[in-house]
Amino acid sequence: MFGVLLTLASVTSAEGKAGAGQLDPALLFEAEDITSGGFERLALDGARSFAALYGVPVEIYTPGKVATRSQGADERERLSVLVSNALGAGHTVIVGVGYSFSALFDAVAPDHPGVRFVVLDDAVSQPNVQSLMFREEEGSYLVGALAAQVTRSGVLGFVGGKDIPLIRKFGCAFAQGAHDQRSDVKVVWRMTGTTNLAWGNPERGGQLAQALVAEGADVVYHAAGQTGDGVIRAATAAGAFAIGVDVNQNGQVPGRVLTSMLKRTDVAVFLALKDLAEGRWQPGVRRLGLKEGAIDWALDGNNILLITEERQAILDDLRFAIIAGRVKVIDYDAEGRSCPFLDFGPEAPDDL
């Protein structure tokens, strides 16, 4: 087997819950390291919470356990083997943590109508696939608004990981939130690269953060996975504030990480598995944001002294306005992949 069980609980029947026989879920990761990156670690936490509550084991599959990796297989082949192994093991539910699984699920789902597929961060149009999408723009808008209240230079920085529309969505909404607070704010940006290696290069992240600080940025927000660890270290060492992403990264440099934009993949995975167990699961696109508790910003003992009551009140008001629809946050991907608040320039080719 190419995985390990999250819990030793016995596999229980889903009869009376999902009404479709035995529930046997597998959680597939496109990243090898699933404990360092916030996106992956939270998804794992969501599966663990489900397993503990429902007594249903969830098996993990990672690329590092695929034998073809040592033979120089490319990413798609490694993930294809991952999916094939999960299907061969007889799992009735397969959850893909990351957009790289979307094309694979789209290809194999029609041949396995009895299997329920769930993919995070991309949309697949198949009758047995649920696509969990996040309204990352809502949280990015809020942290952008906060950054605009804090900046003294009037220049903010953004470091993205892989240059894809999803990451541009973070940067665009960050710039919008800042601009709505201070129209004179300037946002400077860098992308780390055009392959999945862009997510795991803290050294490069540090270099990019230093470049942005040199351009005047005194608050730097990252959406770059583990590369962002280097962004946080370098930005704060240079005297700027940093803003984390996905998980609460405030504690990495207490008092210098302004906040973190929380993307709760644990909530997404837990809700999908819970709905399957209780017979409420539906295919199609499910979008999760502030209203569902899947997007937020972090306030704790590490940054509480940075967030005045006035600043918190502003963010609380903005949160309500977004949920109520009074503030329209731009979704870069849905708005023709354009951003009136940040000039990204040409997009990287889709095949890189």
Short mmCIF file of C-alpha atoms in Angstrom, two decimals:
data_model
loop_
_atom_site.label_atom_id
_atom_site.label_comp_id
_atom_site.label_asym_id
_atom_site.label_seq_id
_atom_site.Cartn_x
_atom_site.Cartn_y
_atom_site.Cartn_z
CA MET A 1 0.00 0.00 0.00
CA PHE A 2 1.16 3.53 -0.75
CA GLY A 3 -0.17 5.15 2.41
CA VAL A 4 -0.61 5.08 6.15
CA LEU A 5 -3.77 5.08 8.19
CA LEU A 6 -4.64 8.23 10.05
CA THR A 7 -6.40 6.33 12.80
CA LEU A 8 -6.62 2.76 13.99
CA ALA A 9 -10.39 2.95 14.23
CA SER A 10 -12.18 0.12 12.46
CA VAL A 11 -13.73 0.86 9.09
CA THR A 12 -17.41 1.31 9.75
CA SER A 13 -20.34 0.92 7.40
CA ALA A 14 -21.89 4.07 5.99
CA GLU A 15 -25.31 2.41 5.74
CA GLY A 16 -27.78 4.77 7.33
CA LYS A 17 -25.29 7.60 6.87
CA ALA A 18 -24.27 7.84 3.23
CA GLY A 19 -26.66 5.06 2.28
CA ALA A 20 -24.13 3.71 -0.20
CA GLY A 21 -22.33 0.91 1.53
CA GLN A 22 -18.99 1.16 3.17
CA LEU A 23 -17.29 4.55 3.40
CA ASP A 24 -13.58 4.08 2.65
CA PRO A 25 -11.88 7.44 2.01
CA ALA A 26 -8.39 8.20 0.78
CA LEU A 27 -6.60 11.56 0.94
CA LEU A 28 -4.17 12.22 -1.93
CA PHE A 29 -1.49 14.91 -1.84
CA GLU A 30 0.44 16.47 -4.73
CA ALA A 31 3.17 17.53 -2.25
CA GLU A 32 5.60 15.10 -0.67
CA ASP A 33 5.96 17.09 2.55
CA ILE A 34 2.49 17.24 4.10
CA THR A 35 3.51 18.47 7.55
CA SER A 36 5.42 21.68 6.81
CA GLY A 37 3.17 23.43 4.31
CA GLY A 38 0.02 24.91 5.85
CA PHE A 39 -2.27 23.97 2.95
CA GLU A 40 -1.41 20.29 3.26
CA ARG A 41 -1.14 20.14 7.05
CA LEU A 42 -4.58 21.65 7.55
CA ALA A 43 -6.14 19.22 5.06
CA LEU A 44 -4.55 16.40 7.03
CA ASP A 45 -5.98 17.86 10.25
CA GLY A 46 -9.45 17.96 8.72
CA ALA A 47 -9.21 14.28 7.80
CA ARG A 48 -7.95 13.41 11.27
CA SER A 49 -10.86 15.26 12.86
CA PHE A 50 -13.32 13.38 10.68
CA ALA A 51 -11.65 10.03 11.43
CA ALA A 52 -11.74 10.69 15.16
CA LEU A 53 -15.39 11.80 15.18
CA TYR A 54 -16.82 9.14 12.86
CA GLY A 55 -14.49 6.22 13.53
CA VAL A 56 -13.70 5.91 9.82
CA PRO A 57 -10.02 5.62 8.85
CA VAL A 58 -8.69 7.89 6.09
CA GLU A 59 -5.66 6.62 4.20
CA ILE A 60 -2.95 9.00 2.98
CA TYR A 61 -1.21 8.79 -0.39
CA THR A 62 1.81 10.98 -1.21
CA PRO A 63 4.04 11.14 -4.32
CA GLY A 64 7.11 10.16 -2.32
CA LYS A 65 5.64 6.70 -1.87
CA VAL A 66 5.23 6.12 -5.62
CA ALA A 67 7.93 3.83 -6.97
CA THR A 68 8.14 5.52 -10.38
CA ARG A 69 9.56 8.67 -8.78
CA SER A 70 13.01 7.10 -8.61
CA GLN A 71 12.78 6.36 -12.33
CA GLY A 72 12.47 10.03 -13.25
CA ALA A 73 8.70 10.11 -13.74
CA ASP A 74 7.22 13.57 -14.23
CA GLU A 75 4.65 15.03 -11.85
CA ARG A 76 1.57 14.03 -13.82
CA GLU A 77 2.79 10.44 -14.05
CA ARG A 78 3.52 10.28 -10.33
CA LEU A 79 0.09 11.63 -9.48
CA SER A 80 -1.53 9.31 -12.02
CA VAL A 81 0.09 6.34 -10.29
CA LEU A 82 -1.14 7.75 -6.98
CA VAL A 83 -4.73 7.87 -8.23
CA SER A 84 -4.45 4.40 -9.77
CA ASN A 85 -3.22 2.93 -6.51
CA ALA A 86 -6.05 4.53 -4.54
CA LEU A 87 -8.61 3.19 -7.00
CA GLY A 88 -6.95 -0.22 -7.01
CA ALA A 89 -7.18 -0.35 -3.22
CA GLY A 90 -10.95 -0.05 -3.51
CA HIS A 91 -11.46 3.33 -1.86
CA THR A 92 -15.01 4.60 -2.29
CA VAL A 93 -14.02 8.23 -1.70
CA ILE A 94 -10.89 9.89 -3.11
CA VAL A 95 -9.97 13.43 -2.04
CA GLY A 96 -7.29 15.23 -4.05
CA VAL A 97 -5.55 18.00 -2.09
CA GLY A 98 -4.51 20.42 -4.82
CA TYR A 99 -5.47 21.56 -8.30
CA SER A 100 -3.04 19.13 -9.98
CA PHE A 101 -5.56 16.33 -9.42
CA SER A 102 -8.33 18.02 -11.38
CA ALA A 103 -7.34 16.80 -14.85
CA LEU A 104 -6.75 13.28 -13.54
CA PHE A 105 -10.12 13.14 -11.78
CA ASP A 106 -11.81 14.49 -14.89
CA ALA A 107 -10.28 11.64 -16.88
CA VAL A 108 -10.90 8.72 -14.50
CA ALA A 109 -14.19 9.68 -12.82
CA PRO A 110 -16.42 8.51 -15.73
CA ASP A 111 -14.86 5.04 -15.51
CA HIS A 112 -15.57 4.80 -11.77
CA PRO A 113 -19.16 6.03 -11.29
CA GLY A 114 -19.41 4.37 -7.86
CA VAL A 115 -16.48 6.37 -6.48
CA ARG A 116 -16.96 9.85 -5.08
CA PHE A 117 -14.14 12.24 -5.95
CA VAL A 118 -13.37 15.52 -4.19
CA VAL A 119 -10.79 18.01 -5.46
CA LEU A 120 -9.55 21.17 -3.77
CA ASP A 121 -8.77 24.41 -5.61
CA ASP A 122 -10.08 23.58 -9.08
CA ALA A 123 -13.35 22.74 -10.80
CA VAL A 124 -14.18 19.42 -12.46
CA SER A 125 -17.49 18.88 -14.27
CA GLN A 126 -18.32 15.23 -13.66
CA PRO A 127 -21.44 13.82 -11.95
CA ASN A 128 -19.39 12.07 -9.25
CA VAL A 129 -16.89 14.88 -8.51
CA GLN A 130 -17.22 17.65 -5.95
CA SER A 131 -14.96 20.68 -6.42
CA LEU A 132 -14.10 22.60 -3.26
CA MET A 133 -13.18 26.17 -4.16
CA PHE A 134 -12.22 28.93 -1.77
CA ARG A 135 -13.04 32.60 -1.81
CA GLU A 136 -9.42 33.47 -0.99
CA GLU A 137 -10.07 36.95 -2.26
CA GLU A 138 -12.21 37.69 0.81
CA GLY A 139 -9.42 37.04 3.30
CA SER A 140 -6.81 38.69 1.09
CA TYR A 141 -8.96 41.80 0.92
CA LEU A 142 -9.13 41.96 4.71
CA VAL A 143 -5.38 41.61 5.25
CA GLY A 144 -4.80 44.17 2.51
CA ALA A 145 -7.08 46.60 4.36
CA LEU A 146 -5.12 45.96 7.55
CA ALA A 147 -1.77 46.44 5.78
CA ALA A 148 -2.93 49.81 4.44
CA GLN A 149 -3.73 50.94 7.98
CA VAL A 150 -0.28 49.96 9.21
CA THR A 151 2.07 51.02 6.39
CA ARG A 152 4.11 54.15 6.88
CA SER A 153 5.87 54.10 3.53
CA GLY A 154 2.67 53.68 1.55
CA VAL A 155 4.25 50.71 -0.25
CA LEU A 156 3.13 47.13 0.27
CA GLY A 157 4.67 43.93 -1.08
CA PHE A 158 3.23 40.65 -2.36
CA VAL A 159 5.17 37.44 -3.05
CA GLY A 160 3.38 34.65 -4.88
CA GLY A 161 4.52 31.08 -5.35
CA LYS A 162 3.75 29.50 -8.72
CA ASP A 163 2.52 32.11 -11.18
CA ILE A 164 -1.03 30.87 -11.75
CA PRO A 165 -4.42 32.66 -11.74
CA LEU A 166 -5.21 31.30 -8.27
CA ILE A 167 -2.20 33.09 -6.76
CA ARG A 168 -2.87 36.25 -8.74
CA LYS A 169 -6.29 36.20 -7.10
CA PHE A 170 -4.61 36.56 -3.70
CA GLY A 171 -2.51 39.49 -4.85
CA CYS A 172 -5.30 41.32 -6.64
CA ALA A 173 -7.68 41.22 -3.67
CA PHE A 174 -4.86 42.23 -1.32
CA ALA A 175 -4.25 45.30 -3.48
CA GLN A 176 -7.98 46.07 -3.62
CA GLY A 177 -8.37 45.90 0.15
CA ALA A 178 -5.39 48.20 0.59
CA HIS A 179 -6.57 50.62 -2.10
CA ASP A 180 -10.05 50.87 -0.57
CA GLN A 181 -8.47 52.06 2.68
CA ARG A 182 -5.82 54.30 1.12
CA SER A 183 -6.05 55.19 -2.55
CA ASP A 184 -2.41 56.29 -2.58
CA VAL A 185 -1.03 52.89 -1.55
CA LYS A 186 1.29 51.18 -4.02
CA VAL A 187 1.65 47.39 -4.18
CA VAL A 188 4.86 45.88 -5.59
CA TRP A 189 5.04 42.16 -6.31
CA ARG A 190 7.12 39.15 -7.32
CA MET A 191 6.26 35.59 -8.35
CA THR A 192 8.64 32.79 -7.39
CA GLY A 193 8.42 30.64 -10.52
CA THR A 194 6.29 28.72 -13.02
CA THR A 195 6.57 25.14 -11.72
CA ASN A 196 5.61 23.43 -8.48
CA LEU A 197 9.17 23.97 -7.25
CA ALA A 198 8.05 27.55 -6.60
CA TRP A 199 6.21 26.38 -3.47
CA GLY A 200 9.26 24.97 -1.68
CA ASN A 201 12.12 27.47 -1.96
CA PRO A 202 12.43 29.59 1.24
CA GLU A 203 15.82 30.93 0.13
CA ARG A 204 14.31 32.36 -3.03
CA GLY A 205 11.38 33.69 -1.01
CA GLY A 206 13.80 35.57 1.21
CA GLN A 207 15.53 37.10 -1.80
CA LEU A 208 12.23 38.28 -3.26
CA ALA A 209 11.14 39.77 0.05
CA GLN A 210 14.42 41.66 0.36
CA ALA A 211 13.91 43.07 -3.14
CA LEU A 212 10.43 44.31 -2.24
CA VAL A 213 11.64 45.90 0.98
CA ALA A 214 14.37 47.61 -1.05
CA GLU A 215 11.57 49.08 -3.19
CA GLY A 216 10.02 50.57 -0.07
CA ALA A 217 7.58 47.89 1.06
CA ASP A 218 7.13 47.87 4.83
CA VAL A 219 4.43 45.16 4.86
CA VAL A 220 4.90 42.01 2.75
CA TYR A 221 2.14 39.43 2.18
CA HIS A 222 2.97 36.01 0.76
CA ALA A 223 0.94 33.28 -0.91
CA ALA A 224 3.85 30.98 -1.60
CA GLY A 225 3.64 27.85 0.52
CA GLN A 226 6.93 26.91 2.17
CA THR A 227 8.68 29.58 0.09
CA GLY A 228 6.77 32.01 2.28
CA ASP A 229 8.78 30.93 5.33
CA GLY A 230 11.74 32.66 3.75
CA VAL A 231 9.58 35.68 2.92
CA ILE A 232 8.57 36.05 6.56
CA ARG A 233 12.11 35.69 7.88
CA ALA A 234 13.65 38.12 5.40
CA ALA A 235 10.93 40.75 5.52
CA THR A 236 10.87 40.91 9.29
CA ALA A 237 14.67 40.86 9.54
CA ALA A 238 14.70 43.88 7.23
CA GLY A 239 12.36 45.78 9.53
CA ALA A 240 9.12 45.22 7.65
CA PHE A 241 5.99 43.43 8.78
CA ALA A 242 5.02 40.13 7.17
CA ILE A 243 1.61 38.59 6.57
CA GLY A 244 1.32 34.80 6.54
CA VAL A 245 -1.09 32.57 4.66
CA ASP A 246 -3.11 29.36 4.93
CA VAL A 247 -2.25 28.56 8.56
CA ASN A 248 -1.61 30.93 11.45
CA GLN A 249 2.02 31.97 10.97
CA ASN A 250 1.94 34.79 13.52
CA GLY A 251 4.23 32.86 15.86
CA GLN A 252 7.09 32.56 13.36
CA VAL A 253 8.28 36.04 14.33
CA PRO A 254 6.06 37.25 17.20
CA GLY A 255 5.30 40.94 17.01
CA ARG A 256 6.49 41.25 13.41
CA VAL A 257 3.96 39.06 11.58
CA LEU A 258 1.05 41.46 11.28
CA THR A 259 -1.48 38.68 10.77
CA SER A 260 -2.10 35.57 8.64
CA MET A 261 -4.77 35.01 6.02
CA LEU A 262 -6.31 31.68 6.98
CA LYS A 263 -7.37 29.29 4.24
CA ARG A 264 -9.02 26.49 6.17
CA THR A 265 -8.49 23.39 4.07
CA ASP A 266 -9.21 21.46 7.26
CA VAL A 267 -12.75 22.86 7.24
CA ALA A 268 -13.16 21.97 3.56
CA VAL A 269 -11.98 18.37 3.90
CA PHE A 270 -13.94 17.81 7.09
CA LEU A 271 -17.19 19.17 5.61
CA ALA A 272 -16.85 17.04 2.46
CA LEU A 273 -16.24 13.84 4.42
CA LYS A 274 -18.94 14.71 6.96
CA ASP A 275 -21.50 15.25 4.19
CA LEU A 276 -20.55 11.91 2.66
CA ALA A 277 -20.97 10.15 6.00
CA GLU A 278 -24.36 11.79 6.60
CA GLY A 279 -25.77 11.43 3.09
CA ARG A 280 -25.73 15.13 2.15
CA TRP A 281 -22.83 15.11 -0.31
CA GLN A 282 -23.48 16.68 -3.71
CA PRO A 283 -21.30 16.89 -6.84
CA GLY A 284 -20.50 20.22 -8.43
CA VAL A 285 -18.68 23.31 -7.23
CA ARG A 286 -18.87 24.25 -3.57
CA ARG A 287 -17.38 27.64 -2.67
CA LEU A 288 -16.20 28.32 0.86
CA GLY A 289 -15.31 31.67 2.35
CA LEU A 290 -15.82 33.95 5.34
CA LYS A 291 -19.45 32.93 5.79
CA GLU A 292 -18.58 29.22 6.04
CA GLY A 293 -15.60 29.76 8.36
CA ALA A 294 -13.17 28.50 5.71
CA ILE A 295 -11.49 31.90 5.24
CA ASP A 296 -10.39 34.24 8.03
CA TRP A 297 -7.55 36.32 9.46
CA ALA A 298 -5.55 35.44 12.57
CA LEU A 299 -5.55 37.36 15.84
CA ASP A 300 -3.66 35.88 18.78
CA GLY A 301 -1.13 36.67 21.47
CA ASN A 302 1.64 37.05 18.90
CA ASN A 303 0.06 40.01 17.10
CA ILE A 304 -2.56 41.37 19.49
CA LEU A 305 -0.45 44.45 20.31
CA LEU A 306 -0.33 45.33 16.60
CA ILE A 307 -4.10 45.25 16.13
CA THR A 308 -5.70 48.23 17.84
CA GLU A 309 -9.40 48.20 18.69
CA GLU A 310 -9.97 50.63 15.83
CA ARG A 311 -8.24 48.36 13.34
CA GLN A 312 -10.13 45.32 14.55
CA ALA A 313 -13.43 47.21 14.31
CA ILE A 314 -12.65 48.18 10.72
CA LEU A 315 -11.94 44.55 9.78
CA ASP A 316 -15.07 43.35 11.58
CA ASP A 317 -17.16 45.86 9.64
CA LEU A 318 -15.52 44.85 6.36
CA ARG A 319 -16.06 41.16 7.10
CA PHE A 320 -19.78 41.76 7.61
CA ALA A 321 -19.98 43.94 4.51
CA ILE A 322 -18.36 41.22 2.39
CA ILE A 323 -20.65 38.49 3.73
CA ALA A 324 -23.69 40.74 3.24
CA GLY A 325 -22.63 41.56 -0.31
CA ARG A 326 -22.13 45.27 0.31
CA VAL A 327 -18.44 45.02 -0.58
CA LYS A 328 -17.67 43.30 -3.86
CA VAL A 329 -14.23 41.74 -3.76
CA ILE A 330 -12.69 41.12 -7.18
CA ASP A 331 -12.05 37.51 -8.12
CA TYR A 332 -9.17 37.71 -10.58
CA ASP A 333 -9.95 34.36 -12.16
CA ALA A 334 -13.67 35.06 -12.56
CA GLU A 335 -13.23 38.60 -13.85
CA GLY A 336 -11.48 37.73 -17.08
CA ARG A 337 -8.13 37.30 -15.31
CA SER A 338 -7.60 41.03 -14.98
CA CYS A 339 -6.99 43.23 -11.96
CA PRO A 340 -7.66 46.98 -11.91
CA PHE A 341 -5.62 47.35 -8.72
CA LEU A 342 -2.43 45.52 -9.70
CA ASP A 343 -0.69 45.17 -13.06
CA PHE A 344 0.56 41.60 -13.16
CA GLY A 345 1.62 41.65 -16.78
CA PRO A 346 1.41 38.57 -19.07
CA GLU A 347 0.44 35.29 -17.48
CA ALA A 348 2.81 32.35 -17.43
CA PRO A 349 2.00 29.65 -20.03
CA ASP A 350 -0.39 27.04 -18.67
CA ASP A 351 1.92 24.17 -19.61
CA LEU A 352 4.87 25.24 -17.46
#
